[in-house]
GROMACS .gro file of C-alpha atoms in nm:
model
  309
    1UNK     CA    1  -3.265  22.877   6.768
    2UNK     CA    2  -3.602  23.021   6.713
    3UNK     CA    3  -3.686  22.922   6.340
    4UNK     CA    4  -4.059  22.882   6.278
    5UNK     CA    5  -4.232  23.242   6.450
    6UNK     CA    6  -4.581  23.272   6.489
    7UNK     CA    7  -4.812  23.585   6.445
    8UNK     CA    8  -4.854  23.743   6.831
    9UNK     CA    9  -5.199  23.655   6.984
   10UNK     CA   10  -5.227  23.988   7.071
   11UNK     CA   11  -5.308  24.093   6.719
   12UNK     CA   12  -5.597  23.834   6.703
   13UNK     CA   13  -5.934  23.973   6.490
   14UNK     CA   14  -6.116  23.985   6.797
   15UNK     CA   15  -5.926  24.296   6.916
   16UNK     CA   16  -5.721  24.358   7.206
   17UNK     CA   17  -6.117  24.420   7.419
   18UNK     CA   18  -6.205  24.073   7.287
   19UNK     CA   19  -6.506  24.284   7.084
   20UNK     CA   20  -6.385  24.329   6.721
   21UNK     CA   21  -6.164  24.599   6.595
   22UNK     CA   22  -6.305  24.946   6.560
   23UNK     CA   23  -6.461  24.980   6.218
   24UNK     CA   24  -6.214  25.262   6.168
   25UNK     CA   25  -5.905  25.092   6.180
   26UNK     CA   26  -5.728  24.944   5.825
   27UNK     CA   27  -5.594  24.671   6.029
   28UNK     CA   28  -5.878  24.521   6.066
   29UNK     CA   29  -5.820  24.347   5.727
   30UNK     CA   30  -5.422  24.271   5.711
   31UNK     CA   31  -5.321  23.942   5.806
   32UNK     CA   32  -5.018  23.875   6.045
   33UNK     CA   33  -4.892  23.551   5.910
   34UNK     CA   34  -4.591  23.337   6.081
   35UNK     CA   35  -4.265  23.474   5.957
   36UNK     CA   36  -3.931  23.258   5.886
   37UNK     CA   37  -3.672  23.294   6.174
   38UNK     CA   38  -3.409  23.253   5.843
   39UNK     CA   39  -3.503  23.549   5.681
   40UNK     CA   40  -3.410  23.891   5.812
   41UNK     CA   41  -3.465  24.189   5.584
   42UNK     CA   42  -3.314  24.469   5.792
   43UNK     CA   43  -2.975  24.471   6.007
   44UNK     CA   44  -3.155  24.448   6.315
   45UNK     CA   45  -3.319  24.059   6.280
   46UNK     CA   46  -2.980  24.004   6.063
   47UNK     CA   47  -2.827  24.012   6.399
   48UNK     CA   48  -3.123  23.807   6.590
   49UNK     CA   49  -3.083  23.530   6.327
   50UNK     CA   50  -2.704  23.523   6.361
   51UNK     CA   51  -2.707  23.472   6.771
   52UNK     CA   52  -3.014  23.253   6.809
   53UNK     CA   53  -3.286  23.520   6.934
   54UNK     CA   54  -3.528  23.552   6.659
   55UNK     CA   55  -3.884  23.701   6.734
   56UNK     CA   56  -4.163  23.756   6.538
   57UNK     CA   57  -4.138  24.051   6.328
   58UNK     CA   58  -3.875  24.199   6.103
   59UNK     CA   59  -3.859  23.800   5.894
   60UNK     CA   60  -3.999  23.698   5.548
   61UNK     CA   61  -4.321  23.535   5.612
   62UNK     CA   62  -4.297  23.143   5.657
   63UNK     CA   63  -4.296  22.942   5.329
   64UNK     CA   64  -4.496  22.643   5.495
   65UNK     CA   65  -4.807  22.840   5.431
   66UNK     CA   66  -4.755  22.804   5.080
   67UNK     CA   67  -4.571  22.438   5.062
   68UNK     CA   68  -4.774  22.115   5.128
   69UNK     CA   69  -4.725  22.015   5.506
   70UNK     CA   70  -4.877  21.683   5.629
   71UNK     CA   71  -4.871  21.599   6.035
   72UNK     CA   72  -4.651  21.311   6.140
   73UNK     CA   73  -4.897  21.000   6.173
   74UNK     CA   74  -4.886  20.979   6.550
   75UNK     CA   75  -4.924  21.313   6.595
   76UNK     CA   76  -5.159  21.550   6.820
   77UNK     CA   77  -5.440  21.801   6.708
   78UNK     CA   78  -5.216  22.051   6.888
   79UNK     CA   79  -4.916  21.985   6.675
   80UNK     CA   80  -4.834  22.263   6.427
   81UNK     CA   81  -4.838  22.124   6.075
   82UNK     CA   82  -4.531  22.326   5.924
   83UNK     CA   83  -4.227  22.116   6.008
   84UNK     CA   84  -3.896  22.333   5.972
   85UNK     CA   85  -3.700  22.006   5.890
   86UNK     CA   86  -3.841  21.960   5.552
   87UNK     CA   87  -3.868  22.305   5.470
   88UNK     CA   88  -3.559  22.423   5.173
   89UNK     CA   89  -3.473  22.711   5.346
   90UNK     CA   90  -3.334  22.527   5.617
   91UNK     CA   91  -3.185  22.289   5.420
   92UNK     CA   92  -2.998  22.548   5.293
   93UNK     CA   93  -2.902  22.696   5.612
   94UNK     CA   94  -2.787  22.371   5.737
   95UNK     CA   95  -2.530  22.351   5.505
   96UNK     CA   96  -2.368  22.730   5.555
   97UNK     CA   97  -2.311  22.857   5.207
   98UNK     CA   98  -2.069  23.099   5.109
   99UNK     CA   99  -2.193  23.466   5.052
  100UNK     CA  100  -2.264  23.476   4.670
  101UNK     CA  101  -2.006  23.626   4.463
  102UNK     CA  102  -1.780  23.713   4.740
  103UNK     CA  103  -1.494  23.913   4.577
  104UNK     CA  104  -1.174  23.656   4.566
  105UNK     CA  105  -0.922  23.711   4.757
  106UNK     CA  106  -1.086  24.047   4.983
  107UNK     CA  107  -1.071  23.996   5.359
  108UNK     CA  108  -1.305  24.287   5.490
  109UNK     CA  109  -1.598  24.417   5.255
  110UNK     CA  110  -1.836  24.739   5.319
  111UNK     CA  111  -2.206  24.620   5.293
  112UNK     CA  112  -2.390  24.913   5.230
  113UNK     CA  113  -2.771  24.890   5.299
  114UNK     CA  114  -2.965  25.032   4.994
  115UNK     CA  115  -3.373  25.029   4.991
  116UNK     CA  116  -3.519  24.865   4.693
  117UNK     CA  117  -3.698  25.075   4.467
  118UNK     CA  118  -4.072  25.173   4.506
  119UNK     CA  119  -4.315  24.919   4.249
  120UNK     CA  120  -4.447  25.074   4.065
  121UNK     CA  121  -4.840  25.153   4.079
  122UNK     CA  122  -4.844  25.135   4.448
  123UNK     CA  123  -5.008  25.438   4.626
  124UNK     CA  124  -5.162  25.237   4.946
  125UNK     CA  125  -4.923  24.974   5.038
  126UNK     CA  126  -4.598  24.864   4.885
  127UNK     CA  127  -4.460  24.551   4.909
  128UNK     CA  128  -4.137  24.670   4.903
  129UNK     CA  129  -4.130  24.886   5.176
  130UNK     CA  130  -3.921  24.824   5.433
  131UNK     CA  131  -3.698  24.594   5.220
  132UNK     CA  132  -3.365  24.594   5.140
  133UNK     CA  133  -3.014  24.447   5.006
  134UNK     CA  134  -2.639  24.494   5.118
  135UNK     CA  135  -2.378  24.616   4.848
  136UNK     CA  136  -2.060  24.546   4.899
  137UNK     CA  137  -1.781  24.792   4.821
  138UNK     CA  138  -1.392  24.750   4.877
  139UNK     CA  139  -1.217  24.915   5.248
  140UNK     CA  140  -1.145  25.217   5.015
  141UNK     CA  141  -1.503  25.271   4.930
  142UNK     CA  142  -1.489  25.137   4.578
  143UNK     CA  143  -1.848  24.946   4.483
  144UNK     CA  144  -1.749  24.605   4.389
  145UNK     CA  145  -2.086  24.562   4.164
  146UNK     CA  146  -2.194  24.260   4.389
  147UNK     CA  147  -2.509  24.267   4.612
  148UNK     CA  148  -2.649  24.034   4.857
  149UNK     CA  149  -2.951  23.948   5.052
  150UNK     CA  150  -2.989  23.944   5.431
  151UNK     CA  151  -3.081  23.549   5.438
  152UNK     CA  152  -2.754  23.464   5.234
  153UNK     CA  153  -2.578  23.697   5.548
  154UNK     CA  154  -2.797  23.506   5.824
  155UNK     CA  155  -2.686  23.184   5.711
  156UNK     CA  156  -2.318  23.250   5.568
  157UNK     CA  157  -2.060  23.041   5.810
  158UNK     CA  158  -1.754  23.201   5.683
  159UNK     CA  159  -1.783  23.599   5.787
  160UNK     CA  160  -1.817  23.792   6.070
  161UNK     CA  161  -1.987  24.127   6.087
  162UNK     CA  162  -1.939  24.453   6.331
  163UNK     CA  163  -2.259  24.668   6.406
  164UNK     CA  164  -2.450  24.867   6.223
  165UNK     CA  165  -2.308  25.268   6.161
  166UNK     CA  166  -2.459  25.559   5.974
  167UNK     CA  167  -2.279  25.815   5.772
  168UNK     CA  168  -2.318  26.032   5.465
  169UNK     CA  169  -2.444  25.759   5.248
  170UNK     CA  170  -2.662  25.577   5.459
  171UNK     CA  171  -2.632  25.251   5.680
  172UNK     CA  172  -2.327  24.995   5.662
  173UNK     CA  173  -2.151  24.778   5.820
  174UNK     CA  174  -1.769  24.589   5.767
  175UNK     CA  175  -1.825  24.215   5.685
  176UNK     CA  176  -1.481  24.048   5.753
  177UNK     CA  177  -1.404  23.728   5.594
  178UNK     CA  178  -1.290  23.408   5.830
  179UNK     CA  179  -0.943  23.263   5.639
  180UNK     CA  180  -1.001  22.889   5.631
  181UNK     CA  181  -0.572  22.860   5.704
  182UNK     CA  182  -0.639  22.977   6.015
  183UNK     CA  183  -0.586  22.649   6.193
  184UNK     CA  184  -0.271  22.574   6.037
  185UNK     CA  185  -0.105  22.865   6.180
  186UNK     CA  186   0.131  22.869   6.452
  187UNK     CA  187   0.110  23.097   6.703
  188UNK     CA  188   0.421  23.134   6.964
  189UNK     CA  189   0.313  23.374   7.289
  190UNK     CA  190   0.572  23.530   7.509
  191UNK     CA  191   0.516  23.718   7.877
  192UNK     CA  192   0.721  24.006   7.972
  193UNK     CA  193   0.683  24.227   8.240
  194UNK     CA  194   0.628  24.518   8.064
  195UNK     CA  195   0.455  24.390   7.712
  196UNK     CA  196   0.363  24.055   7.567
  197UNK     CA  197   0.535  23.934   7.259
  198UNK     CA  198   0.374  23.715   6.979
  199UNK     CA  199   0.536  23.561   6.682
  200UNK     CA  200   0.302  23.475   6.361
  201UNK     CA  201   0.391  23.178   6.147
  202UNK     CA  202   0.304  23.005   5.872
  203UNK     CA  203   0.165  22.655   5.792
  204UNK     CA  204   0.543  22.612   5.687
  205UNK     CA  205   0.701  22.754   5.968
  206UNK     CA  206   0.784  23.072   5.818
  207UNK     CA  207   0.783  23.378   6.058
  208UNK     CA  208   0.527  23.638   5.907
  209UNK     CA  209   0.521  23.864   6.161
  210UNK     CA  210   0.602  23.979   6.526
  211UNK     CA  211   0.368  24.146   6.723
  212UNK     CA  212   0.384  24.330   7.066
  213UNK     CA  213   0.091  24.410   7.341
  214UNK     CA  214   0.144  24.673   7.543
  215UNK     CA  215  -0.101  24.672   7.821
  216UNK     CA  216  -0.344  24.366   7.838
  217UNK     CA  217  -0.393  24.199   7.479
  218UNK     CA  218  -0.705  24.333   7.286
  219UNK     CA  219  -0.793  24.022   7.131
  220UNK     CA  220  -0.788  23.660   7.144
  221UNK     CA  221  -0.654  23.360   7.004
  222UNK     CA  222  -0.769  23.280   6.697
  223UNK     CA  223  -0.779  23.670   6.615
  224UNK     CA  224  -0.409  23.611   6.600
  225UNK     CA  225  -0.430  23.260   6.396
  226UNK     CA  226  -0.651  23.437   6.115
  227UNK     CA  227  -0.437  23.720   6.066
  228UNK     CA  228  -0.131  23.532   6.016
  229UNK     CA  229  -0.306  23.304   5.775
  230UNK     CA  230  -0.392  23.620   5.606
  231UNK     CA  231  -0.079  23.759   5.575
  232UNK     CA  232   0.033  23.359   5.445
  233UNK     CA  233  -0.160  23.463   5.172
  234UNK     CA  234   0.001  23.767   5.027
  235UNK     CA  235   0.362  23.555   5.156
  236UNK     CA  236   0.533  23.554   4.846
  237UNK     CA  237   0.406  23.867   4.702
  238UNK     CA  238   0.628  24.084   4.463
  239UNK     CA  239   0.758  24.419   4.684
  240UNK     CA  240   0.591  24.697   4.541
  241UNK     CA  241   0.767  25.006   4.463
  242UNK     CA  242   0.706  25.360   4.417
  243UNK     CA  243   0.484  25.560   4.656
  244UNK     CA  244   0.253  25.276   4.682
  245UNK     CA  245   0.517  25.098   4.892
  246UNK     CA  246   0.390  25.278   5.167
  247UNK     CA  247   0.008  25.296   5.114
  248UNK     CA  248  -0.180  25.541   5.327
  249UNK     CA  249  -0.317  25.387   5.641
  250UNK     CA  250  -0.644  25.530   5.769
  251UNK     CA  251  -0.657  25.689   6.100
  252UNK     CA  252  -0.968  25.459   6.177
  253UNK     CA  253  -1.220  25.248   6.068
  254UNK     CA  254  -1.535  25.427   6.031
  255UNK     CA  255  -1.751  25.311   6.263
  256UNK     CA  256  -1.563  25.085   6.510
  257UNK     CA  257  -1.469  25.380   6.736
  258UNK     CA  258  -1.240  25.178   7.002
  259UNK     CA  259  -0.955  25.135   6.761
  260UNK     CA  260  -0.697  25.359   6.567
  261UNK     CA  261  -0.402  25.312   6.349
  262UNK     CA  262  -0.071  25.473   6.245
  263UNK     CA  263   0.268  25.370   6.080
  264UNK     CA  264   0.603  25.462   6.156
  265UNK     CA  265   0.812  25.302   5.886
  266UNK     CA  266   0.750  24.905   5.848
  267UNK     CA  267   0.567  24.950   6.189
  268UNK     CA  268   0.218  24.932   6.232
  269UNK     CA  269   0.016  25.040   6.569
  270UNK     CA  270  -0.248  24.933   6.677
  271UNK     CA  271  -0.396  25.206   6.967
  272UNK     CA  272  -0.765  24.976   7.156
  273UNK     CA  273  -0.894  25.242   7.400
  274UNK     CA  274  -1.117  25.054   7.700
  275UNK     CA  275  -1.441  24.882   7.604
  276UNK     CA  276  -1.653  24.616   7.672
  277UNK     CA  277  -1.485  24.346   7.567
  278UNK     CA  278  -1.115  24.439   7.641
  279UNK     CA  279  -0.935  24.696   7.843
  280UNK     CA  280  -0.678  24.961   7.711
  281UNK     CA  281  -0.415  24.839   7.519
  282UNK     CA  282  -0.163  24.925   7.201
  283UNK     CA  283  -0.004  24.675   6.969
  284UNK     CA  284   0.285  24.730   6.729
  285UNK     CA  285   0.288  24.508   6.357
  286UNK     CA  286   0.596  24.469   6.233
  287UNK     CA  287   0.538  24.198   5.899
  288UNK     CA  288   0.803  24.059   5.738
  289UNK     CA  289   0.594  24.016   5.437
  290UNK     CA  290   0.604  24.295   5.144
  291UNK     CA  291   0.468  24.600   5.198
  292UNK     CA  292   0.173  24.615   5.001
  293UNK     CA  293  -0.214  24.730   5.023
  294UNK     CA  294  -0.307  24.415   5.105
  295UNK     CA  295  -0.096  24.445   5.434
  296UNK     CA  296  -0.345  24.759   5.528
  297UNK     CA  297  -0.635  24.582   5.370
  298UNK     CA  298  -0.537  24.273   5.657
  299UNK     CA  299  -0.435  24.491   5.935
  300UNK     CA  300  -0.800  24.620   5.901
  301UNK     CA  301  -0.999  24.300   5.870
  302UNK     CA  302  -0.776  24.212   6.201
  303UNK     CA  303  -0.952  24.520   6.368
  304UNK     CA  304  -1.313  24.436   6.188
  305UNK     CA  305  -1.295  24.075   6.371
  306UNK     CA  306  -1.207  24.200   6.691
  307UNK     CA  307  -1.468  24.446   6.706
  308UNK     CA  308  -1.755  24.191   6.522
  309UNK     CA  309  -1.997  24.064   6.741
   0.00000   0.00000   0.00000
């Protein structure tokens, strides 16, 4: 994984003729320093950082230009003096922290990109454009007051993230969380000719839910594994009555466009029309947990994870 990223040659002093650059131009005076590989400021080297294919531009600068950096004793003229190793940002990304503040017990967030504000008494240059954070707000839209920065998402060990959509109030993206029970789930797969049949269990061997394919399966594994551990966790729940016994389950999730949903009764579906990944397939849900919003709320984050690069 690309970490340290040098300035291009191509924007050397000397010009791209090798003769200067033409008195005319302002960029004759702005430097191009060596940006940090761990810390994206827009979705777009969010997703370079998180799959290894970081490349100058769209990164923090590098903090080795302001930190003391001495050259390993044996070393060459030739070797660069900023060494990544010693360097506290990548400390900190070695040891995966948790998103900050992530709202307990949520299993699929909204991050909503919002622009910082303009400083003020800029009228050239601001060093806030082109920066950003992500708020997060609830499946249902609701702003959960909590906002993060794209380094804590770059470096975060624990989420997964789909791409990038626009709609009425800007850029965002689902950020599903990654239940740590997954692996203690049991997972018991069934062929038939017509359908494929999987049972969901808990750590304690209690059934939490069957599930059918119909078609070939539009997921894998351990999609399977994390959503029964996420139903374990609302196992036990009180059954809510009233009208919120049934809660209203959205026809989609905006902006994952292979998947949509209904409910007939305690049954879920699941309708995955053809993409890349998978082909054409529908799967029912029938939980034997309570019927609760945190059913939809984990029927979602089961689509979110499938769809999450």
């Amino acid at each position: 994984m690309p970490i340290y990223l040098d300035n291009p040659h191509e924007y050397d002093p000397s010009g791209p003729d090798g003769q200067g650059w033409n008195r005319l131009s302002l960029n004759a005076h702005f430097d191009t320093p060596a940006h940090c590989g761990l810390r994206p400021i827009r979705f777009a080297s969010l997703f370079e950082a998180r799959t290894g294919r970081q490349r100058w531009g769209g990164y923090e600068r590098c903090m080795g230009a302001k930190l003391v950096s001495r050259p390993a004793p044996d070393a060459s003229p030739d070797t660069p003096r900023i060494r990544c190793g010693t360097c506290p940002v990548y400390q900190n990304a070695r040891e995966h922290p948790p998103v900050p503040n992530w709202p307990d017990q949520s299993v699929l967030l909204l991050g909503r990109v919002r622009d910082w504000p303009r400083t003020p008494g800029m009228w050239i240059a601001d060093p806030a454009a082109g920066r950003s954070s992500v708020h997060l707000h609830t499946w249902q839209g609701q702003d959960t007051g909590v906002a993060v920065d794209w380094p804590d998402l770059a470096v975060a060990a624990e989420i997964r993230m789909t791409w990038q959509f626009h709609d009425q109030d800007g850029d965002a993206f689902w950020i599903v969380r990654l239940n740590p029970g997954a692996e203690q789930t049991a997972v018991h797969t069934k062929n038939f000719r017509d359908h494929t049949r999987h049972v969901l269990y808990a750590p304690g061997a209690r059934r939490l839910a069957g599930v059918k394919c119909h078609g070939t399966c539009a997921h894998e594994d351990w999609h399977l594994h994390h959503l029964a551990a996420d139903l374990a966790d609302l196992d036990g729940a009180t059954p809510t009555g009233g009208p919120a016994a049934a809660p209203d389950l959205p026809e989609r999730l905006p902006g994952v466009p292979s998947f949509s949903l209904s409910r007939d009764g305690g049954t879920a579906t699941i309708r995955h029309t053809a993409s890349r990944d998978f082909d054409a397939s529908t799967m029912t849900v029938n939980a034997e947990v309570p019927t609760s919003p945190g059913v939809t709320a984990v029927l979602l984050a089961h689509i979110a994870r499938v769809a999450a690069w």
